[in-house]
Amino acid sequence: MRGLRIWAVSAAVAGSLAGTVLVPAPSFASRASGGSDAAEIVPTIRWAPCGDAGPDGADCAMITVPLDYGRPNGTKIKLALSRVQHKPGAKYQGVMLVNPGGPGASGLGLSGLGKYVPNGAGDGYDWIGFDPRGVGASVPSLNCIKDYFAGPRPEFVPTTPALEGTWLGLSAKYAKACGKAGGDLLRHLRTTDVARDMDQIRAALRVPTLNFYGFSYGTYLGQVYATLFPNRVRRMVLDSNVDPTRVFYQANLDQDVAFQRNMQVWWAWVAKYDSVYHLGTTEPAVEKAWYAEKEKLRTAPAGGVVGPDEWTDIFLSAGYYQSTWTSLGTLWSDFIANGDPKPAIKAFDAADTPTDDNGFAVYNAVQCSDAPWPLKWATWKRDNWRVYAKAPFETWGNAWFNAPCLFWPVKAGKAVDVNGSHVAPILLVGETLDAATPFTGSMEVRKRFPASRLLALPGGTSHAASLLGDRCEDGVIAAYLADGTLPARRSGNRPDATCAPQPVPVPDGAPSSTSAAVGESSRLRPGTAAVASPLHQWAHRRLR
């Protein structure tokens, strides 16, 4: 599952956590209604300021949780938390735990999310970000081969037996390194473990229920938490929903097809603005030019770093967020014009963080052990060549991104049968052309949570893009967080309401005849369609 929303937190924040040590004061509490554990150890939290680099002046802390919830008195690990408290005078709404996705993404910066909820509807919550087990500032954190993504890498598309063998060898090497580095932790990194960590955070904060805001993979984490602890869910916003029936092998094949579509949407947009970018006047011409440049990099990587794989990774973000369209168009156009490799190298570094594999390591540790993967390479090979025939842009890059699962040293568990039949009303959000988490996932989750409401943004191609300034979408979220107000549940298999996404970006220097006026999003209206796509406003960092 290549797709998440990450809010950057500087190393200074993580560093400040080291001095914010939990004083363990375990106590035992009886099982709350809806829980699955016979007893829980309730940790004590000691908060201290994160420092100037912290999100919105947040406080930080570490809490201790069991490594293995089957042995609550056994080995312990520590989770890093950040907190922005509710505003004085606001009606207190409880704790809002936030997860950006991944899996493998740091969530410490998301404690600053509340200020982006319109109409002050986020002011009544204590917003809690956290680094899941194995991630970032949590202890221990997982790294396997830190420079695994350093470029140029062997070409993704295995056109020769030698390339295929090379990537299989690299994938096996990475899985073996994770087995050595992860130790006992590696056997306890399933989504169910993280969900139980969430409940430990709830217990440590001395609240009977949780509010939760999850993006991308974070929606699956929310689904699993709600399945395990249905009576501990107060309100949930799940943006860009993972389909729980396709975790995670099939989900990745679905992504390949969806990213191909979205890249063709972007190439058509570049063609529309040929007067700015000079890369071709039709979508096929621009697409051909993109692949031609990729081919040149095969024998002469830009700056000795950016080869065909890195070129693909740089431009993958165009399939995620329309906010990247103008900058990527400029990068490509300038590269053609002057050949300077430095901007491309910088873009690759931002896309893949090639000297730090923590996110990638945890991504594999969670996904490889969450649900079964095919154990025969022949199955992977057949399926990926089949998908590649119609979706060449990303298929093999995605295949090798997940190939460590073929050799993973921990046996995969059984996928969770997500069940929201006894969960309070929650809000689902999704853009209908989202590539990272195809919209069919939101429809599936709506079916499994009978009290839920689904807000769709028809025609939008951005991923996990709520609270980015779309007045209609953000207004629905604000109303729900303020007092639980939701659109009416509609009959049948369809969204309950729609909002028009924000308009596509228009590059500087575009002729007025090709520029669309940037207007406000539509008001909420049940069942109507929209065609515009959103403009991503906030800085983001992508974990593939």
Coordinates of C-alpha atoms in Angstrom, one line a residue:
M1 CA 0.0 0.0 0.0
R2 CA 2.0 3.0 -1.2
G3 CA 0.2 5.9 0.2
L4 CA -0.1 8.0 3.3
R5 CA -0.2 11.4 4.7
I6 CA 2.8 12.4 6.8
W7 CA 3.2 15.6 8.7
A8 CA 6.8 16.5 9.2
V9 CA 8.3 16.6 12.6
S10 CA 11.9 17.7 13.0
A11 CA 14.5 15.6 14.7
A12 CA 14.5 18.1 17.5
V13 CA 11.1 16.9 18.5
A14 CA 12.1 13.3 18.5
G15 CA 15.2 14.2 20.4
S16 CA 13.2 16.0 23.1
L17 CA 11.4 12.8 23.8
A18 CA 14.5 11.2 25.1
G19 CA 14.3 13.2 28.3
T20 CA 10.6 12.7 28.7
V21 CA 10.7 9.4 30.4
L22 CA 7.7 7.5 31.5
V23 CA 7.6 6.7 35.2
P24 CA 5.9 3.2 35.1
A25 CA 3.1 3.0 37.6
P26 CA 1.2 -0.1 36.4
S27 CA -2.2 -0.7 37.8
F28 CA -4.8 -3.2 36.7
A29 CA -8.2 -2.3 35.5
S30 CA -11.1 -4.6 34.6
R31 CA -12.0 -5.1 31.0
A32 CA -14.1 -2.3 29.6
S33 CA -17.2 -3.1 27.5
G34 CA -16.2 -4.1 24.0
G35 CA -12.6 -4.9 24.9
S36 CA -10.9 -8.2 24.1
D37 CA -8.3 -8.5 26.9
A38 CA -9.0 -10.0 30.3
A39 CA -6.9 -7.3 32.0
E40 CA -5.0 -4.3 30.9
I41 CA -1.9 -2.6 32.4
V42 CA -2.6 1.1 32.6
P43 CA 0.6 3.1 32.2
T44 CA 1.2 6.6 33.6
I45 CA 2.1 9.5 31.4
R46 CA 4.4 12.4 32.3
W47 CA 4.2 15.2 29.8
A48 CA 6.9 17.7 29.1
P49 CA 7.2 20.4 26.4
C50 CA 8.5 19.1 23.1
G51 CA 10.4 22.3 22.6
D52 CA 10.4 25.1 20.0
A53 CA 10.4 22.5 17.1
G54 CA 7.3 20.7 18.4
P55 CA 4.0 21.1 16.5
D56 CA 2.1 24.0 17.9
G57 CA 3.9 24.0 21.2
A58 CA 2.9 20.4 21.8
D59 CA 3.9 18.4 24.9
C60 CA 5.7 15.1 24.4
A61 CA 5.9 11.8 26.4
M62 CA 6.8 8.2 26.2
I63 CA 4.6 5.4 27.5
T64 CA 5.4 1.8 28.1
V65 CA 3.3 -1.0 26.6
P66 CA 3.6 -4.8 26.4
L67 CA 5.6 -6.1 23.4
D68 CA 3.3 -9.1 23.4
Y69 CA -0.3 -8.6 24.6
G70 CA -0.5 -12.3 25.3
R71 CA 2.1 -11.8 27.9
P72 CA 1.2 -8.4 29.5
N73 CA 3.8 -8.7 32.2
G74 CA 6.6 -9.6 29.8
T75 CA 8.9 -7.5 27.7
K76 CA 8.0 -3.8 27.4
I77 CA 8.5 -1.3 24.6
K78 CA 8.0 2.5 24.5
L79 CA 5.8 4.6 22.3
A80 CA 6.4 8.3 21.6
L81 CA 3.4 10.6 22.0
S82 CA 2.7 14.3 21.3
R83 CA -0.2 16.3 22.6
V84 CA -1.9 19.6 21.8
Q85 CA -4.6 20.2 24.5
H86 CA -8.0 21.5 23.9
K87 CA -8.4 25.3 24.0
P88 CA -9.6 26.9 27.3
G89 CA -13.3 27.7 27.2
A90 CA -14.1 25.2 24.4
K91 CA -16.6 22.4 25.2
Y92 CA -14.4 19.5 26.0
Q93 CA -14.8 16.6 23.5
G94 CA -12.2 14.1 24.8
V95 CA -9.1 12.7 23.2
M96 CA -8.5 12.6 19.4
L97 CA -5.9 10.1 18.4
V98 CA -4.5 10.6 14.9
N99 CA -2.6 8.3 12.5
P100 CA -1.1 9.4 9.1
G101 CA -0.9 6.0 7.5
G102 CA 1.9 4.1 6.0
P103 CA 2.2 1.7 7.8
G104 CA 5.5 3.1 9.1
A105 CA 4.8 6.8 9.2
S106 CA 5.6 9.0 12.2
G107 CA 2.4 10.6 13.6
L108 CA 4.0 13.0 16.1
G109 CA 3.3 16.1 14.0
L110 CA -0.4 15.2 13.7
S111 CA -1.1 16.6 17.1
G112 CA -1.2 19.9 15.3
L113 CA -4.1 18.9 13.1
G114 CA -6.9 20.3 15.2
K115 CA -6.3 23.9 14.2
Y116 CA -7.2 23.1 10.6
V117 CA -10.7 22.0 11.4
P118 CA -13.0 24.9 10.4
N119 CA -15.2 26.8 12.7
G120 CA -13.2 25.9 15.8
A121 CA -14.7 22.4 15.8
G122 CA -11.3 20.9 16.7
D123 CA -10.8 23.2 19.7
G124 CA -12.5 20.9 22.2
Y125 CA -10.3 17.9 21.6
D126 CA -6.9 16.9 23.0
W127 CA -5.1 16.0 19.8
I128 CA -2.7 13.1 20.3
G129 CA -0.1 12.1 17.7
F130 CA 2.0 9.0 18.2
D131 CA 4.8 7.0 16.6
P132 CA 3.5 3.4 16.3
R133 CA 5.6 0.6 17.6
G134 CA 8.9 0.3 15.6
V135 CA 8.5 3.8 14.1
G136 CA 10.6 6.9 14.6
A137 CA 11.1 8.0 18.2
S138 CA 9.4 4.9 19.6
V139 CA 11.8 2.4 21.3
P140 CA 12.9 0.2 19.8
S141 CA 12.7 1.5 16.2
L142 CA 13.3 -0.8 13.3
N143 CA 15.9 -0.3 10.6
C144 CA 17.1 -3.1 8.4
I145 CA 19.4 -1.8 5.6
K146 CA 19.5 2.0 5.9
D147 CA 20.7 2.8 2.3
Y148 CA 18.4 0.2 0.6
F149 CA 16.9 2.9 -1.6
A150 CA 20.2 4.5 -2.7
G151 CA 20.2 5.2 -6.4
P152 CA 20.7 4.2 -9.1
R153 CA 19.1 0.8 -8.4
P154 CA 18.7 -2.1 -10.8
E155 CA 15.9 -1.4 -13.2
F156 CA 12.5 -2.3 -11.8
V157 CA 11.1 -4.0 -14.9
P158 CA 12.7 -7.5 -15.0
T159 CA 13.2 -7.8 -18.7
T160 CA 16.0 -10.3 -18.2
P161 CA 16.5 -13.3 -15.9
A162 CA 19.5 -11.4 -14.5
L163 CA 17.4 -8.4 -13.4
E164 CA 14.7 -10.7 -11.9
G165 CA 17.3 -12.6 -10.0
T166 CA 18.9 -9.5 -8.8
W167 CA 15.7 -8.1 -7.3
L168 CA 14.7 -11.4 -5.8
G169 CA 18.2 -11.5 -4.1
L170 CA 17.9 -8.0 -2.8
S171 CA 14.4 -8.7 -1.5
A172 CA 15.5 -11.8 0.3
K173 CA 18.5 -10.0 1.7
Y174 CA 16.3 -7.2 3.0
A175 CA 13.9 -9.7 4.7
K176 CA 16.8 -11.5 6.3
A177 CA 18.3 -8.2 7.6
C178 CA 14.9 -7.4 9.1
G179 CA 14.8 -10.7 10.8
K180 CA 18.1 -10.1 12.4
A181 CA 17.5 -6.4 13.3
G182 CA 13.9 -6.9 14.5
G183 CA 14.2 -9.8 16.8
D184 CA 11.2 -10.3 19.0
L185 CA 9.7 -7.0 17.9
L186 CA 9.2 -8.3 14.4
R187 CA 6.7 -10.9 15.6
H188 CA 4.5 -8.2 17.2
L189 CA 4.0 -5.6 14.5
R190 CA 0.6 -6.5 13.2
T191 CA -2.1 -3.9 12.9
T192 CA -3.9 -5.7 15.8
D193 CA -0.8 -5.0 18.0
V194 CA -1.0 -1.3 17.0
A195 CA -4.7 -1.2 17.7
R196 CA -4.1 -2.6 21.2
D197 CA -1.4 0.1 21.7
M198 CA -4.1 2.7 20.8
D199 CA -6.2 1.2 23.6
Q200 CA -3.3 1.4 26.0
I201 CA -3.0 5.1 25.1
R202 CA -6.7 5.5 25.8
A203 CA -6.3 3.9 29.2
A204 CA -3.2 5.9 30.0
L205 CA -5.2 9.1 29.2
R206 CA -7.9 7.9 31.6
V207 CA -10.8 8.2 29.1
P208 CA -13.5 5.6 28.5
T209 CA -13.7 6.1 24.7
L210 CA -11.5 7.4 21.8
N211 CA -12.0 9.8 19.0
F212 CA -9.8 8.9 16.0
Y213 CA -8.8 10.5 12.7
G214 CA -7.0 8.2 10.3
F215 CA -5.6 8.7 6.8
S216 CA -4.8 6.0 4.3
Y217 CA -3.5 2.9 6.1
G218 CA -4.7 4.7 9.2
T219 CA -8.2 4.0 8.1
Y220 CA -7.5 0.3 8.3
L221 CA -6.0 0.8 11.7
G222 CA -9.2 2.5 12.7
Q223 CA -11.3 -0.3 11.2
V224 CA -9.4 -2.9 13.2
Y225 CA -9.6 -0.9 16.4
A226 CA -13.3 -0.5 16.0
T227 CA -13.6 -4.3 15.4
L228 CA -11.7 -5.1 18.5
F229 CA -13.1 -2.4 20.8
P230 CA -16.5 -1.3 19.3
N231 CA -17.8 0.3 22.5
R232 CA -14.7 2.4 22.9
V233 CA -15.3 4.4 19.7
R234 CA -16.8 7.8 20.1
R235 CA -16.2 9.5 16.8
M236 CA -14.0 8.5 13.8
V237 CA -13.1 10.2 10.6
L238 CA -11.5 7.8 8.1
D239 CA -10.1 9.5 5.0
S240 CA -9.2 7.4 2.0
N241 CA -10.2 3.9 3.1
V242 CA -8.3 0.7 2.7
D243 CA -10.5 -2.1 1.4
P244 CA -10.3 -4.7 4.3
T245 CA -11.1 -7.5 1.9
R246 CA -8.0 -6.9 -0.2
V247 CA -5.2 -6.6 2.4
F248 CA -2.6 -6.4 1.1
Y249 CA -1.5 -8.4 -2.0
Q250 CA -4.5 -7.6 -4.0
A251 CA -4.6 -4.0 -2.8
N252 CA -1.2 -3.4 -4.4
L253 CA -2.3 -4.8 -7.7
D254 CA -5.3 -2.5 -7.6
Q255 CA -3.0 0.4 -7.0
D256 CA -1.0 -0.2 -10.1
V257 CA -4.0 0.1 -12.4
A258 CA -5.3 3.2 -10.5
F259 CA -1.9 5.0 -10.7
Q260 CA -1.6 4.3 -14.4
R261 CA -5.0 6.1 -14.8
N262 CA -3.9 9.1 -12.7
M263 CA -0.6 9.5 -14.4
Q264 CA -2.4 9.7 -17.7
V265 CA -4.6 12.4 -16.2
W266 CA -1.5 14.3 -15.3
W267 CA 0.2 13.8 -18.7
A268 CA -3.0 15.2 -20.3
W269 CA -2.8 18.2 -17.9
V270 CA 0.8 18.8 -18.9
A271 CA -0.2 18.6 -22.6
K272 CA -2.9 21.2 -21.9
Y273 CA -0.2 23.6 -20.7
D274 CA 2.3 22.9 -23.5
S275 CA 2.8 26.7 -23.7
V276 CA 4.4 26.5 -20.2
Y277 CA 6.1 23.1 -20.2
H278 CA 6.9 22.4 -23.9
L279 CA 6.6 18.7 -23.4
G280 CA 3.9 17.8 -26.0
T281 CA 0.5 18.9 -27.0
T282 CA -1.4 15.6 -26.5
E283 CA -1.5 13.1 -23.7
P284 CA 0.1 10.3 -25.8
A285 CA 2.9 12.7 -26.9
V286 CA 3.7 13.7 -23.3
E287 CA 3.5 10.1 -22.1
K288 CA 5.9 9.1 -24.9
A289 CA 8.3 11.9 -23.9
W290 CA 8.2 10.8 -20.3
Y291 CA 9.2 7.2 -21.2
A292 CA 11.8 8.5 -23.6
E293 CA 13.5 10.4 -20.9
K294 CA 13.3 7.4 -18.6
E295 CA 15.0 5.3 -21.3
K296 CA 17.9 7.8 -21.6
L297 CA 18.5 7.6 -17.9
R298 CA 19.0 3.8 -18.2
T299 CA 22.6 4.3 -19.6
A300 CA 23.3 7.7 -18.1
P301 CA 21.7 8.3 -14.7
A302 CA 21.4 11.9 -13.9
G303 CA 24.2 13.0 -11.5
G304 CA 25.0 9.3 -11.2
V305 CA 21.9 8.9 -9.0
V306 CA 18.7 9.2 -10.9
G307 CA 18.1 6.3 -13.2
P308 CA 14.9 4.8 -14.6
D309 CA 13.7 3.7 -11.1
E310 CA 14.4 7.0 -9.5
W311 CA 12.7 8.9 -12.3
T312 CA 9.6 6.8 -11.7
D313 CA 9.6 7.4 -8.0
I314 CA 10.0 11.2 -8.4
F315 CA 6.9 11.4 -10.6
L316 CA 4.8 8.9 -8.7
S317 CA 3.6 11.8 -6.5
A318 CA 1.7 13.2 -9.4
G319 CA -0.6 10.2 -9.0
Y320 CA -1.1 11.0 -5.4
Y321 CA -1.5 14.7 -5.2
Q322 CA -2.5 17.4 -7.7
S323 CA -0.6 19.9 -5.6
T324 CA 2.6 18.4 -7.0
W325 CA 1.6 18.8 -10.7
T326 CA 3.0 22.3 -11.3
S327 CA 6.3 21.6 -9.5
L328 CA 6.8 18.3 -11.3
G329 CA 6.0 19.8 -14.6
T330 CA 8.6 22.5 -14.0
L331 CA 11.2 20.0 -12.8
W332 CA 10.8 17.9 -15.9
S333 CA 10.7 20.9 -18.3
D334 CA 13.8 22.5 -16.7
F335 CA 15.6 19.1 -16.8
I336 CA 15.0 18.8 -20.5
A337 CA 16.1 22.4 -21.0
N338 CA 19.3 22.5 -19.0
G339 CA 20.1 19.0 -17.9
D340 CA 20.9 20.1 -14.3
P341 CA 20.6 16.9 -12.2
K342 CA 20.5 18.5 -8.8
P343 CA 16.7 19.3 -8.7
A344 CA 16.0 15.7 -9.7
I345 CA 18.3 14.3 -7.1
K346 CA 16.7 16.5 -4.5
A347 CA 13.3 15.4 -5.5
F348 CA 14.3 11.7 -5.3
D349 CA 15.8 12.3 -1.9
A350 CA 12.5 13.8 -0.7
A351 CA 10.5 11.0 -2.3
D352 CA 12.4 8.0 -1.0
T353 CA 14.6 9.2 1.9
P354 CA 17.2 6.8 0.6
T355 CA 19.5 6.9 3.7
D356 CA 16.7 6.0 6.2
D357 CA 14.6 2.8 5.8
N358 CA 12.7 3.0 9.0
G359 CA 9.4 3.6 7.3
F360 CA 10.0 1.0 4.7
A361 CA 11.1 -1.5 7.3
V362 CA 7.9 -1.1 9.4
Y363 CA 5.8 -1.0 6.3
N364 CA 7.0 -4.5 5.4
A365 CA 6.9 -5.7 9.0
V366 CA 3.2 -4.8 9.3
Q367 CA 1.9 -5.7 5.8
C368 CA 3.9 -8.9 5.5
S369 CA 2.6 -10.3 8.8
D370 CA -0.9 -8.9 8.7
A371 CA -2.4 -11.2 6.1
P372 CA -1.1 -14.0 3.9
W373 CA 0.9 -13.3 0.7
P374 CA 1.5 -15.8 -2.1
L375 CA 4.5 -17.9 -1.2
K376 CA 5.4 -18.8 -4.8
W377 CA 7.3 -16.4 -6.9
A378 CA 5.6 -17.8 -10.0
T379 CA 2.3 -16.4 -8.7
W380 CA 3.8 -12.9 -8.2
K381 CA 5.4 -13.1 -11.6
R382 CA 2.3 -14.1 -13.4
D383 CA 0.1 -11.5 -11.7
N384 CA 2.5 -8.6 -12.1
W385 CA 3.2 -9.2 -15.8
R386 CA -0.5 -9.4 -16.3
V387 CA -1.1 -6.1 -14.7
Y388 CA 2.0 -4.5 -16.3
A389 CA 0.5 -5.1 -19.7
K390 CA -2.1 -2.5 -19.0
A391 CA -0.4 -0.4 -16.2
P392 CA 3.3 -0.2 -17.0
F393 CA 4.1 3.0 -15.0
E394 CA 4.2 1.6 -11.5
T395 CA 3.6 -2.2 -11.5
W396 CA 7.1 -3.6 -11.2
G397 CA 8.3 -0.8 -8.9
N398 CA 5.4 -1.7 -6.6
A399 CA 6.1 -5.4 -6.9
W400 CA 9.7 -5.0 -5.7
F401 CA 8.6 -2.6 -3.0
N402 CA 6.5 -5.5 -1.5
A403 CA 8.7 -8.4 -2.5
P404 CA 10.4 -8.8 0.9
C405 CA 7.1 -10.3 1.9
L406 CA 7.9 -13.3 -0.2
F407 CA 10.8 -14.1 2.1
W408 CA 9.5 -12.6 5.4
P409 CA 10.9 -14.4 8.4
V410 CA 7.6 -14.0 10.4
K411 CA 4.6 -16.1 9.3
A412 CA 1.6 -14.0 8.3
G413 CA -1.5 -14.1 10.4
K414 CA -5.1 -14.2 9.3
A415 CA -6.6 -11.0 8.0
V416 CA -9.0 -9.3 10.4
D417 CA -12.7 -9.7 9.6
V418 CA -13.6 -6.1 10.0
N419 CA -17.0 -5.7 11.6
G420 CA -18.5 -2.3 12.5
S421 CA -22.0 -3.5 13.1
H422 CA -21.9 -2.3 16.7
V423 CA -19.9 0.9 16.2
A424 CA -21.3 4.4 16.7
P425 CA -21.8 6.5 13.6
I426 CA -18.5 7.4 11.9
L427 CA -17.6 9.5 8.9
L428 CA -15.9 8.1 5.8
V429 CA -14.3 10.4 3.2
G430 CA -12.8 9.6 -0.2
E431 CA -12.0 11.0 -3.6
T432 CA -13.4 8.8 -6.3
L433 CA -10.2 8.7 -8.4
D434 CA -7.8 8.2 -5.5
A435 CA -5.1 5.8 -6.7
A436 CA -3.4 4.8 -3.4
T437 CA -6.7 3.6 -1.8
P438 CA -9.2 3.1 -4.6
F439 CA -12.7 4.3 -3.8
T440 CA -14.2 0.8 -3.8
G441 CA -12.5 0.5 -0.4
S442 CA -14.6 3.3 1.1
M443 CA -17.7 1.6 -0.3
E444 CA -16.7 -1.6 1.3
V445 CA -16.1 0.0 4.7
R446 CA -19.5 1.8 4.4
K447 CA -21.2 -1.6 4.0
R448 CA -19.3 -3.0 7.1
F449 CA -20.2 0.0 9.3
P450 CA -24.0 0.3 9.0
A451 CA -24.1 3.5 11.0
S452 CA -21.4 5.2 9.0
R453 CA -21.8 7.9 6.4
L454 CA -19.7 8.2 3.3
L455 CA -18.8 11.6 1.8
A456 CA -17.5 11.3 -1.7
L457 CA -15.6 13.8 -3.9
P458 CA -16.4 12.6 -7.4
G459 CA -13.6 13.3 -9.9
G460 CA -10.9 14.0 -7.3
T461 CA -7.6 12.2 -7.8
S462 CA -5.8 13.3 -4.6
H463 CA -5.2 10.9 -1.7
A464 CA -6.0 11.6 2.0
A465 CA -6.7 15.3 1.2
S466 CA -9.2 16.3 3.9
L467 CA -8.7 19.4 5.9
L468 CA -6.9 21.0 3.1
G469 CA -9.2 23.9 2.5
D470 CA -12.1 22.4 0.6
R471 CA -14.9 24.3 2.2
C472 CA -17.6 21.7 1.6
E473 CA -15.6 18.7 2.6
D474 CA -14.0 20.3 5.6
G475 CA -17.4 21.7 6.7
V476 CA -18.9 18.3 6.8
I477 CA -16.0 17.1 9.0
A478 CA -16.3 20.1 11.2
A479 CA -20.0 19.6 11.8
Y480 CA -19.4 16.0 12.8
L481 CA -16.6 16.8 15.1
A482 CA -18.6 19.7 16.7
D483 CA -21.7 17.8 17.7
G484 CA -21.9 14.5 15.8
T485 CA -24.0 15.9 12.9
L486 CA -23.8 13.7 9.8
P487 CA -25.5 13.5 6.4
A488 CA -28.5 11.2 6.3
R489 CA -27.7 7.6 5.4
R490 CA -28.9 6.8 1.9
S491 CA -30.4 3.5 0.8
G492 CA -28.4 1.2 -1.5
N493 CA -24.8 0.9 -2.3
R494 CA -23.8 4.6 -2.9
P495 CA -22.2 7.5 -1.1
D496 CA -24.4 9.4 1.4
A497 CA -23.3 12.9 0.2
T498 CA -20.9 14.5 -2.2
C499 CA -18.7 17.6 -2.4
A500 CA -16.9 19.0 -5.4
P501 CA -13.2 18.7 -5.0
Q502 CA -11.1 21.8 -5.4
P503 CA -10.1 22.8 -8.9
V504 CA -7.0 21.5 -10.6
P505 CA -4.0 23.7 -10.4
V506 CA -3.1 26.3 -13.1
P507 CA 0.6 26.9 -13.7
D508 CA 2.1 30.4 -13.6
G509 CA 2.3 31.8 -17.1
A510 CA -0.6 29.8 -18.5
P511 CA -2.6 31.7 -21.1
S512 CA -6.0 32.9 -19.8
S513 CA -7.8 30.8 -22.4
T514 CA -6.5 27.6 -20.7
S515 CA -6.9 28.7 -17.1
A516 CA -9.9 27.8 -15.1
A517 CA -11.2 30.2 -12.5
V518 CA -10.5 29.0 -9.0
G519 CA -13.8 29.0 -7.1
E520 CA -15.2 27.8 -3.9
S521 CA -16.3 24.2 -3.5
S522 CA -19.9 23.3 -3.9
R523 CA -22.2 23.0 -0.9
L524 CA -23.1 19.6 0.3
R525 CA -25.7 17.9 -1.8
P526 CA -26.8 14.3 -1.6
G527 CA -26.1 12.1 -4.6
T528 CA -24.8 14.8 -7.1
A529 CA -21.7 14.5 -9.1
A530 CA -18.7 16.8 -9.4
V531 CA -15.9 16.8 -11.9
A532 CA -13.1 19.1 -10.5
S533 CA -10.2 17.8 -8.6
P534 CA -8.6 19.2 -5.4
L535 CA -5.6 21.4 -5.0
H536 CA -3.4 20.0 -2.3
Q537 CA -2.4 23.0 -0.1
W538 CA -0.2 21.6 2.6
A539 CA 3.4 20.3 2.5
H540 CA 3.5 16.5 2.6
R541 CA 6.1 13.8 2.6
R542 CA 5.3 10.5 0.9
L543 CA 6.3 7.1 2.0
R544 CA 6.0 4.8 -1.0

